[in-house]
PDB file of C-alpha atoms in Angstrom:
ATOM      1  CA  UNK A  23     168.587 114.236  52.055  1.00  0.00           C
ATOM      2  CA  UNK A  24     165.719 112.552  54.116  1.00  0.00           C
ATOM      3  CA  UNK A  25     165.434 108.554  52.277  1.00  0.00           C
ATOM      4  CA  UNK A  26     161.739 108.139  53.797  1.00  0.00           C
ATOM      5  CA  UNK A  27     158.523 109.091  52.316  1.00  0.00           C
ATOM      6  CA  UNK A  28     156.264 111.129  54.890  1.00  0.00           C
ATOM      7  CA  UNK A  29     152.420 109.912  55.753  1.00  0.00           C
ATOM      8  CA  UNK A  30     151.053 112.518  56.313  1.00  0.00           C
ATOM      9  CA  UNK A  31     148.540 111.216  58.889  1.00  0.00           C
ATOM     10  CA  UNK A  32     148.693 112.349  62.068  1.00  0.00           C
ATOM     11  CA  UNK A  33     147.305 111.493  65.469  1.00  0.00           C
ATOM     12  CA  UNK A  34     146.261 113.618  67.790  1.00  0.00           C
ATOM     13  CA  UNK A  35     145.715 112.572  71.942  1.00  0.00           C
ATOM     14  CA  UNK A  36     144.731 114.736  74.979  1.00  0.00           C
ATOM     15  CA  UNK A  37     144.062 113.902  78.414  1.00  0.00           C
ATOM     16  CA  UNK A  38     140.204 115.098  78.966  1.00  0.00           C
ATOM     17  CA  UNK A  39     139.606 116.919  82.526  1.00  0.00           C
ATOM     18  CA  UNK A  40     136.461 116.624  83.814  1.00  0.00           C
ATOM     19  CA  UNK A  41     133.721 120.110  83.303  1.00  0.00           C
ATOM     20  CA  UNK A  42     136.396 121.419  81.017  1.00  0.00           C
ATOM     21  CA  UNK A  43     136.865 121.559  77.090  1.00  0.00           C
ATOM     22  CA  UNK A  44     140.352 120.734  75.213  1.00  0.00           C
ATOM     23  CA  UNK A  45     140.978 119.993  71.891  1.00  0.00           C
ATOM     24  CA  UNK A  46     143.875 119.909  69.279  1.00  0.00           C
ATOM     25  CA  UNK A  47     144.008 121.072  65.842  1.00  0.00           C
ATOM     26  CA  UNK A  48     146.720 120.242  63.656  1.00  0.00           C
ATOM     27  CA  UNK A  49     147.161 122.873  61.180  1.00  0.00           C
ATOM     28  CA  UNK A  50     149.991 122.390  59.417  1.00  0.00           C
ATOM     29  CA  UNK A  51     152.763 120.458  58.277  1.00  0.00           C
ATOM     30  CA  UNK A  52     155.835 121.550  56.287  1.00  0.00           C
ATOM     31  CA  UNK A  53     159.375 120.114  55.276  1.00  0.00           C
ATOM     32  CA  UNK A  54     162.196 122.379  55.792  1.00  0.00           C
ATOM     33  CA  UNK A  55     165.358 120.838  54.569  1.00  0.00           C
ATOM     34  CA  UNK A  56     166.021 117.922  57.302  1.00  0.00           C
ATOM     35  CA  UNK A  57     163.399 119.558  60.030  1.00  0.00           C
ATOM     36  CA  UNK A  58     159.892 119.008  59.752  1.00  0.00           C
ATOM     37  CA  UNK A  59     158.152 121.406  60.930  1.00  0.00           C
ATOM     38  CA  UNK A  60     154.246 120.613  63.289  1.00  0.00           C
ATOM     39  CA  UNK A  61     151.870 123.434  63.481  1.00  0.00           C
ATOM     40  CA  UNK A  62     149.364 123.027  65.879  1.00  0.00           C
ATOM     41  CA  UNK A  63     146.661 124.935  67.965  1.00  0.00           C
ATOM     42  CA  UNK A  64     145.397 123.736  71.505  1.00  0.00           C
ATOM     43  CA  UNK A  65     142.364 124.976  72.909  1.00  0.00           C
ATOM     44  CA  UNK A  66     141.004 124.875  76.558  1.00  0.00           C
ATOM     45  CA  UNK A  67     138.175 126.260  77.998  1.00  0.00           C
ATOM     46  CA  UNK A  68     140.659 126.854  80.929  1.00  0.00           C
ATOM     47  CA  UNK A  69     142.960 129.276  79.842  1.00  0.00           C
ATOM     48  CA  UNK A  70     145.618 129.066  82.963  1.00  0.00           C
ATOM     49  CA  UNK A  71     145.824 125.231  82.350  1.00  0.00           C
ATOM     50  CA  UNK A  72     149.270 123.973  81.226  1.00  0.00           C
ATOM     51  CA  UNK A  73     150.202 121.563  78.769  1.00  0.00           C
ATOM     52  CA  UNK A  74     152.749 118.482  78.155  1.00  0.00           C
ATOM     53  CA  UNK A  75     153.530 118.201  74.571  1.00  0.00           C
ATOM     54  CA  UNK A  76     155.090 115.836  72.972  1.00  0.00           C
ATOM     55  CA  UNK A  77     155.925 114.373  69.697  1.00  0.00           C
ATOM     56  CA  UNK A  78     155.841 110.745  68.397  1.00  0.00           C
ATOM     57  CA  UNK A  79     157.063 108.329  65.410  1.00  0.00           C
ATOM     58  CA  UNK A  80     155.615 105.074  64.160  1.00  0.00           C
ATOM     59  CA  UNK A  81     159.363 104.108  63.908  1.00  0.00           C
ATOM     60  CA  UNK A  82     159.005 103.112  67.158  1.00  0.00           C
ATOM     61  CA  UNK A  83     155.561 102.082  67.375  1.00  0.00           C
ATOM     62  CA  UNK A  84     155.118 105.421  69.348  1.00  0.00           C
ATOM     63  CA  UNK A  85     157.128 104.018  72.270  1.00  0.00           C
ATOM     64  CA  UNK A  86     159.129 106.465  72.813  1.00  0.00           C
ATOM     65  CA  UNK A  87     158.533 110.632  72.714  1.00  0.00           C
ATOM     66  CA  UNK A  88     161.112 112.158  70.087  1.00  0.00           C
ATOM     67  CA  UNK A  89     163.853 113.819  71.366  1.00  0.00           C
ATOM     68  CA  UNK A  90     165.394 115.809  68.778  1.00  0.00           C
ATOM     69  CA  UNK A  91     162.649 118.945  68.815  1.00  0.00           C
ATOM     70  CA  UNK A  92     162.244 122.445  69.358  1.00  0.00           C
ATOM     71  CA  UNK A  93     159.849 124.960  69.500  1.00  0.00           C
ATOM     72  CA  UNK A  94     156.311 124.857  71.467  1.00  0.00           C
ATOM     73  CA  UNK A  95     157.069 121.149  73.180  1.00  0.00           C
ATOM     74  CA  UNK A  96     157.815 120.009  76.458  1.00  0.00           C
ATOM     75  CA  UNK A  97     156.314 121.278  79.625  1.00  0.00           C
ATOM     76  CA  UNK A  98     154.052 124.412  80.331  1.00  0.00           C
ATOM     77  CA  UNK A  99     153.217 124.670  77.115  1.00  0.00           C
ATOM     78  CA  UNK A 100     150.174 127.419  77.347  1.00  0.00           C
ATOM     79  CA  UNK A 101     146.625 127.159  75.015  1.00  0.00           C
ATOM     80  CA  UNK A 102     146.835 128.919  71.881  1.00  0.00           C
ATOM     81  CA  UNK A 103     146.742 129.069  68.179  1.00  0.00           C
ATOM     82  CA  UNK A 104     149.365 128.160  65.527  1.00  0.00           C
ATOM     83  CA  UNK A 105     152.479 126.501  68.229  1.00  0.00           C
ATOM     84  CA  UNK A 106     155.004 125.134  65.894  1.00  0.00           C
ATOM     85  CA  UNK A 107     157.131 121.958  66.597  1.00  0.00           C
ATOM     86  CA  UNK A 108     160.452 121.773  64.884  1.00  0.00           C
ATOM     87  CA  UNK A 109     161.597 117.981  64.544  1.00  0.00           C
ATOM     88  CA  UNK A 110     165.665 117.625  63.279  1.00  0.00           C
ATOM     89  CA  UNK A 111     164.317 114.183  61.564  1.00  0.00           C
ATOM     90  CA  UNK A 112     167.723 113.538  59.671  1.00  0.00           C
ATOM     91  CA  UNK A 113     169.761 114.073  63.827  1.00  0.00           C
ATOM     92  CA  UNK A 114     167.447 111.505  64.862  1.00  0.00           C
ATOM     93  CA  UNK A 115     166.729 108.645  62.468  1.00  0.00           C
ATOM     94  CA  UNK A 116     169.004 108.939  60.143  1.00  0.00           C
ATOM     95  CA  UNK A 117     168.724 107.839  56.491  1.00  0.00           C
ATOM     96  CA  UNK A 118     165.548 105.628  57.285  1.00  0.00           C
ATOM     97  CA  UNK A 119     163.220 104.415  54.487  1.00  0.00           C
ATOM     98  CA  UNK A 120     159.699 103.645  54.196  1.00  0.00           C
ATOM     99  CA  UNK A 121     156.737 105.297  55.675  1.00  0.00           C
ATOM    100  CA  UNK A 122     156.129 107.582  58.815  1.00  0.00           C
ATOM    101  CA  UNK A 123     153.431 108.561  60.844  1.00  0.00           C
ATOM    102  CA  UNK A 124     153.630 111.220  63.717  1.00  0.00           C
ATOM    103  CA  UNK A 125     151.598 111.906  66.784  1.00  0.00           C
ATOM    104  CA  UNK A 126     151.176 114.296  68.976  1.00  0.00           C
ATOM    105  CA  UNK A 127     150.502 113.927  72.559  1.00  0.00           C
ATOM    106  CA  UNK A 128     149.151 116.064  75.432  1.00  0.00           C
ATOM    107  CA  UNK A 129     148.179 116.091  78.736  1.00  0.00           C
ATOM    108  CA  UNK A 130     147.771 118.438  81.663  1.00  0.00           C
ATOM    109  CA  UNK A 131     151.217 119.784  83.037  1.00  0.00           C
ATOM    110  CA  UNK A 132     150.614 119.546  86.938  1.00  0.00           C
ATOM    111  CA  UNK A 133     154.408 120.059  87.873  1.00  0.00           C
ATOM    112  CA  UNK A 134     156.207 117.850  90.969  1.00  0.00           C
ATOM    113  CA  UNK A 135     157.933 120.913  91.858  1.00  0.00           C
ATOM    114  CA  UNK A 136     157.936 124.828  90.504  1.00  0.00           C
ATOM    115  CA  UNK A 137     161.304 126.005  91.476  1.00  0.00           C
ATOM    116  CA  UNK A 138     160.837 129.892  92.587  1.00  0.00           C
ATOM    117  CA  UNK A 139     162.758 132.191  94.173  1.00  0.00           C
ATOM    118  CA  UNK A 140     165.858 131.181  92.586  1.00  0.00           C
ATOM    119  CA  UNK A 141     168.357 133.685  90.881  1.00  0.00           C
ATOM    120  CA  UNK A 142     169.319 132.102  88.067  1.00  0.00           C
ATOM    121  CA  UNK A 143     172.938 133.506  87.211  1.00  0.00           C
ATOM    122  CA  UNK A 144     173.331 133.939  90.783  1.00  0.00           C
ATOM    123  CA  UNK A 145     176.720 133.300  92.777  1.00  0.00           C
ATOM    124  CA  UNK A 146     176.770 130.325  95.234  1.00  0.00           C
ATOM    125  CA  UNK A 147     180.028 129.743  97.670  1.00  0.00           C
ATOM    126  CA  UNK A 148     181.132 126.217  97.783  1.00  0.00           C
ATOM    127  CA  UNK A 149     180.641 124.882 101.149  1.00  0.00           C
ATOM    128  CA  UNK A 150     177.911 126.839 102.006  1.00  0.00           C
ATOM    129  CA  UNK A 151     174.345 126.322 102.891  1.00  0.00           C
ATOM    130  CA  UNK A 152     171.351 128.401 101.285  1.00  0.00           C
ATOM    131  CA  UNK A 153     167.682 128.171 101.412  1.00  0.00           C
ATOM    132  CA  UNK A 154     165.907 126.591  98.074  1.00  0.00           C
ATOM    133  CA  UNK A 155     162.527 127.340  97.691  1.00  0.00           C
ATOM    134  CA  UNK A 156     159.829 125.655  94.871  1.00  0.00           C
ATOM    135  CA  UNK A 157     156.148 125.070  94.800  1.00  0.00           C
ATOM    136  CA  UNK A 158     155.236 121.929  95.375  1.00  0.00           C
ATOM    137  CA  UNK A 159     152.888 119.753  92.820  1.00  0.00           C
ATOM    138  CA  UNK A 160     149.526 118.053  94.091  1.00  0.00           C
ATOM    139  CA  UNK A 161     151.884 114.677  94.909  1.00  0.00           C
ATOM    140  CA  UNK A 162     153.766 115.606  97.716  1.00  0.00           C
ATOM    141  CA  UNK A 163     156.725 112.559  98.608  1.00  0.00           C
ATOM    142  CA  UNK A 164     160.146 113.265  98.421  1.00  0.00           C
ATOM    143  CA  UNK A 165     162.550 114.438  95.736  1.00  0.00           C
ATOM    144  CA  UNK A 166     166.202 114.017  94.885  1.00  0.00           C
ATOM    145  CA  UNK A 167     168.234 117.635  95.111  1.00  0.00           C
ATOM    146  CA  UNK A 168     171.453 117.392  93.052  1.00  0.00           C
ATOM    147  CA  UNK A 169     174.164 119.476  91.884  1.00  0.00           C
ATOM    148  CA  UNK A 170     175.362 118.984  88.076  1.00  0.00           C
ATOM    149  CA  UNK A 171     178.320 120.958  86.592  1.00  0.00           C
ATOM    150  CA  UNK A 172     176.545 120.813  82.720  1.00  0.00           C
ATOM    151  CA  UNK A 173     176.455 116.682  82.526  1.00  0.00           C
ATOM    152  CA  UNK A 174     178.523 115.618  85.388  1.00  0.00           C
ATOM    153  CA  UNK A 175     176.697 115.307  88.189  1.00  0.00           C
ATOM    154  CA  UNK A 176     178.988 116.633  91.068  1.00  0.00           C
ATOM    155  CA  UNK A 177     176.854 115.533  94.423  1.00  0.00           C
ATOM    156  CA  UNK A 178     173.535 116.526  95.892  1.00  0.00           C
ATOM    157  CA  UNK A 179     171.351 114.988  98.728  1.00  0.00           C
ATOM    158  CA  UNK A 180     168.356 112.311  98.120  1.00  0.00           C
ATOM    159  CA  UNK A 181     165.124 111.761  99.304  1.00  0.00           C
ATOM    160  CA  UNK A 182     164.491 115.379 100.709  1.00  0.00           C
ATOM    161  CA  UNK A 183     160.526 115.996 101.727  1.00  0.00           C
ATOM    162  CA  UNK A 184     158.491 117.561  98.797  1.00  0.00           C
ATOM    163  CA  UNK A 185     157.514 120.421 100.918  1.00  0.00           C
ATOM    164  CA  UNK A 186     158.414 123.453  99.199  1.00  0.00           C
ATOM    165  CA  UNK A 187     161.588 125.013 100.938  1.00  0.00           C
ATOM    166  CA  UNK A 188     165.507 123.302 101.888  1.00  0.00           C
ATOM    167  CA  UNK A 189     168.799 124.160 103.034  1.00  0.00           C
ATOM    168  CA  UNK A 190     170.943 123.074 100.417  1.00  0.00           C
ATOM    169  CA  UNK A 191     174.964 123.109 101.306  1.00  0.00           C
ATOM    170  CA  UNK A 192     176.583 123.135  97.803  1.00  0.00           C
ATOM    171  CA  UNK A 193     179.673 120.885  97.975  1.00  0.00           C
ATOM    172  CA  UNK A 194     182.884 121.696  99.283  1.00  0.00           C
ATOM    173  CA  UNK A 195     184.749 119.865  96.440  1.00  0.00           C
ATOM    174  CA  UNK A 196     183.244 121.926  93.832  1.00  0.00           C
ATOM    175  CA  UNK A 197     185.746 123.867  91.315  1.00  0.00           C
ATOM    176  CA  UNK A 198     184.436 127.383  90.613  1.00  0.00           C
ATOM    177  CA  UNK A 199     182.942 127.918  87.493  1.00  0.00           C
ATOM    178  CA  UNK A 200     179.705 128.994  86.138  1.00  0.00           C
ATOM    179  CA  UNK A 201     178.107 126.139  83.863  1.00  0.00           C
ATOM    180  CA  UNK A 202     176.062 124.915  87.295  1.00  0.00           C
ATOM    181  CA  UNK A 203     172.714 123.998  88.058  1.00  0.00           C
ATOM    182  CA  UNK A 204     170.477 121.835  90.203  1.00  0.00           C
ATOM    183  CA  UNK A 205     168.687 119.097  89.361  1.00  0.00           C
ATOM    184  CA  UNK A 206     165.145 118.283  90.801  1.00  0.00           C
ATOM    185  CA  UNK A 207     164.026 114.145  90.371  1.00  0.00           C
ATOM    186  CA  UNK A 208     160.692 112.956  91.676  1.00  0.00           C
ATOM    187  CA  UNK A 209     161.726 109.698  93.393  1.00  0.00           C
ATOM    188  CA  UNK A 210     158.252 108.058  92.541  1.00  0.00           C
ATOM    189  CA  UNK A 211     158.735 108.522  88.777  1.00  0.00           C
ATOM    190  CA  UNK A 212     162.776 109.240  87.931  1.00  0.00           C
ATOM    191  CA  UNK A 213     161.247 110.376  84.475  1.00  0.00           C
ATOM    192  CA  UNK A 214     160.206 113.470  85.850  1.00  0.00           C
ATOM    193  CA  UNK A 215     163.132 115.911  86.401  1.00  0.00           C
ATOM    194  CA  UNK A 216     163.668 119.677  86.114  1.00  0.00           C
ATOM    195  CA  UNK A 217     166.494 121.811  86.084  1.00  0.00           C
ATOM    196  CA  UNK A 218     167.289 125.423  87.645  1.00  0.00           C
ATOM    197  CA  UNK A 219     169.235 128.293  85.653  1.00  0.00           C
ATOM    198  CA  UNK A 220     173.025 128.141  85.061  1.00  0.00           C
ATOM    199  CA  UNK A 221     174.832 129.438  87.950  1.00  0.00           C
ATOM    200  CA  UNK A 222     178.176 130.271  89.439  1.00  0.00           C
ATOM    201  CA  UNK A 223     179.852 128.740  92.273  1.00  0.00           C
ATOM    202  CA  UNK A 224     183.062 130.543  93.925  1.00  0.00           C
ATOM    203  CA  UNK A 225     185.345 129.963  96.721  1.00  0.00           C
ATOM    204  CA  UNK A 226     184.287 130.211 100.168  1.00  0.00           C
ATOM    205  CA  UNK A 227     187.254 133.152 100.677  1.00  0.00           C
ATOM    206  CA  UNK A 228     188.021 134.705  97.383  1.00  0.00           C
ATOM    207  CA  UNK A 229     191.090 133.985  95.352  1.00  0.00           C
ATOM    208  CA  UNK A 230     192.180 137.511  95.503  1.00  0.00           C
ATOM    209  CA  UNK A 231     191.894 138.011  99.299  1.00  0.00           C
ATOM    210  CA  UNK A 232     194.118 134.588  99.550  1.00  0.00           C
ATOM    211  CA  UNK A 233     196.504 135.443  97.643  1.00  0.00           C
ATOM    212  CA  UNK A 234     196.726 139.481  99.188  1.00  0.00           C
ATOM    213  CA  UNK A 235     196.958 137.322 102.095  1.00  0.00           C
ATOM    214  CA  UNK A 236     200.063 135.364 101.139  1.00  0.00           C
ATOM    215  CA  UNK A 237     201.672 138.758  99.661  1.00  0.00           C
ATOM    216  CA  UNK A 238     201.146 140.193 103.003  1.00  0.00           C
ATOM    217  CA  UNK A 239     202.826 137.602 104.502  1.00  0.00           C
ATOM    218  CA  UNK A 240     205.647 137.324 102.364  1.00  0.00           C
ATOM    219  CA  UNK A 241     205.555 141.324 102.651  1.00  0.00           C
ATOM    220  CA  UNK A 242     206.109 140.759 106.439  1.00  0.00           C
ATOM    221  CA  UNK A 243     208.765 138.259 106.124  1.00  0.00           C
ATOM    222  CA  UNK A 244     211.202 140.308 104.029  1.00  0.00           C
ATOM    223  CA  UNK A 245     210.476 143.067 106.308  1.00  0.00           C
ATOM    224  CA  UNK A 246     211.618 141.137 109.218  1.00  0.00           C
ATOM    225  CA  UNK A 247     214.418 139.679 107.239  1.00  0.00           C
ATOM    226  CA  UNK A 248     215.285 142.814 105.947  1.00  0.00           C
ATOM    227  CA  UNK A 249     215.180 144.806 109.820  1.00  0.00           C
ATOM    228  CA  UNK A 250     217.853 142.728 111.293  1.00  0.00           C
ATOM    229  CA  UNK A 251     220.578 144.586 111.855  1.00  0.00           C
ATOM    230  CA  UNK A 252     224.046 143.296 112.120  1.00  0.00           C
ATOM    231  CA  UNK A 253     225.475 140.744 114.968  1.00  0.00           C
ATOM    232  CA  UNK A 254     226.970 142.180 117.843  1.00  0.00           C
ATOM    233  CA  UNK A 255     230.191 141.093 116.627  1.00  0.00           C
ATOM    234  CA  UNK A 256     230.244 143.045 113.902  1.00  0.00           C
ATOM    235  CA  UNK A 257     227.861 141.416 111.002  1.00  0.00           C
ATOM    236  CA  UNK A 258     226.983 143.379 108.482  1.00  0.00           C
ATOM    237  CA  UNK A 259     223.558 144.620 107.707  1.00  0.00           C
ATOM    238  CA  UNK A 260     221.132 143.009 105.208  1.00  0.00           C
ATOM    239  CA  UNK A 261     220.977 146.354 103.596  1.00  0.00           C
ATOM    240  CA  UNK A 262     224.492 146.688 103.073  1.00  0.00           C
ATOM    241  CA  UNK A 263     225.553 145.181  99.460  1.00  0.00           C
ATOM    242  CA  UNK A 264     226.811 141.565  99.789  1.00  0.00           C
ATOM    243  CA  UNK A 265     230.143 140.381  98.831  1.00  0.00           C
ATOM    244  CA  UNK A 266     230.997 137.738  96.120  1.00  0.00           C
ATOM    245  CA  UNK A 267     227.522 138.816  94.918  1.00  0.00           C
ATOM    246  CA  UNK A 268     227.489 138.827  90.798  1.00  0.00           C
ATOM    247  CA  UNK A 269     226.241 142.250  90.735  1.00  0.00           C
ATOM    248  CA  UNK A 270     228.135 143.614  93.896  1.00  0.00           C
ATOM    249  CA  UNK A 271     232.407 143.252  93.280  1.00  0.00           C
ATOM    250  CA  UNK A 272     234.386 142.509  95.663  1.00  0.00           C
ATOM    251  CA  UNK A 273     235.786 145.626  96.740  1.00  0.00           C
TER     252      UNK A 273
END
């Protein structure tokens, strides 16, 4: 059970753009168990404009954004009526006590980088370059490209021009496996990062054509083992049974 008592007041901030209209409407609020559920409507005279949304406490004097949410929150978020915000309150403060006040923030979403192009679920050979493409943002600079394998970040190349296209060589070391994706950092502001789909990465030469290949050889080496015939002074052949064998007597 939640051990705070809930203001409900709640602030509401937009970033204004210039010849346009926005505004926020706050609709309704509800407790569900430990969420808390934010209904909201955002309005913009621009109806292709995309929003940042995000959700603050006064637990933290509104320092930080809340990180424990769901729903309608984050980036390209798109003008509408009735989005919904789902905040686990219980995950992320705990049993705290007193009063609480939430806010909701939003500002125009103008991307560093809009990753297109890219096949999400696609299959990548390790050790192998191919193109990336993305749109680029109004900022232009340079970017950090890195592979991650779901948390661990496996390798990945830095400071690569913002320009909209690269030949990325996923790393040799890389153990197949399909919980992979790339990671996109704007080196001016490390805060701003985006991911690509979950992908696969396999070996460069398939497992099954390397080990046909080893069967072949071994196929080839029994053969030639096996085609010997006997010395000239008599041997006998390999294809003759063997004596002192355990299931060939000794005549």
């Amino acid at each position: 059970m939640l051990k705070y008592r809930l203001l409900l007041f709640f602030a509401l901030s937009i970033a204004a753009l210039k010849l346009t209209a926005q505004t926020v409407t706050m609709e309704k609020i509800e407790l569900a168990g430990e969420l808390i559920n934010v209904y909201y409507s955002l309005d913009d005279s621009n109806p292709n404009h995309e929003y940042q949304i995000d959700l603050y406490s006064s637990k933290d004097n509104f320092a930080e954004p809340l990180t424990k949410v769901s729903g309608e929150v984050g980036a390209e978020i798109k003008p509408g009526v009735y989005h919904m915000i789902s905040w686990n309150a219980y995950e992320e403060i705990g049993g705290y006590e007193g009063e609480l006040a939430l806010e909701i923030r939003a500002r125009v979403y103008i991307p560093f980088v809009k990753i297109t192009g890219f096949d999400a679920g696609a299959k990548f050979k390790r050790g192998q370059a191919y193109p990336l493409l993305w749109k680029s943002g109004n900022m232009g600079g340079q970017i950090d490209i890195e592979l991650y394998r779901d948390q661990s970040r496996v390798g990945g190349d830095r400071n690569v021009p913002n320009s909209g296209k690269y030949e990325y060589a996923f790393e040799g070391s890389a153990k197949p496996g399909k919980d992979y994706r790339l990671k996109f950092t704007n080196t001016r502001n490390r805060d701003e990062a985006t991911y690509t789909g979950y992908f696969q990465i396999v070996p460069k030469i398939p497992i099954v054509i390397k080990v046909g290949a080893l069967a072949g050889l071994a196929a080839g080496a029994y053969l030639l083992l096996n085609s010997s015939g006997g010395s000239e002074s008599g041997g006998s052949s390999a294809a003759e049974p063997l004596a002192g064998h355990p299931d060939f007597p000794d005549p």
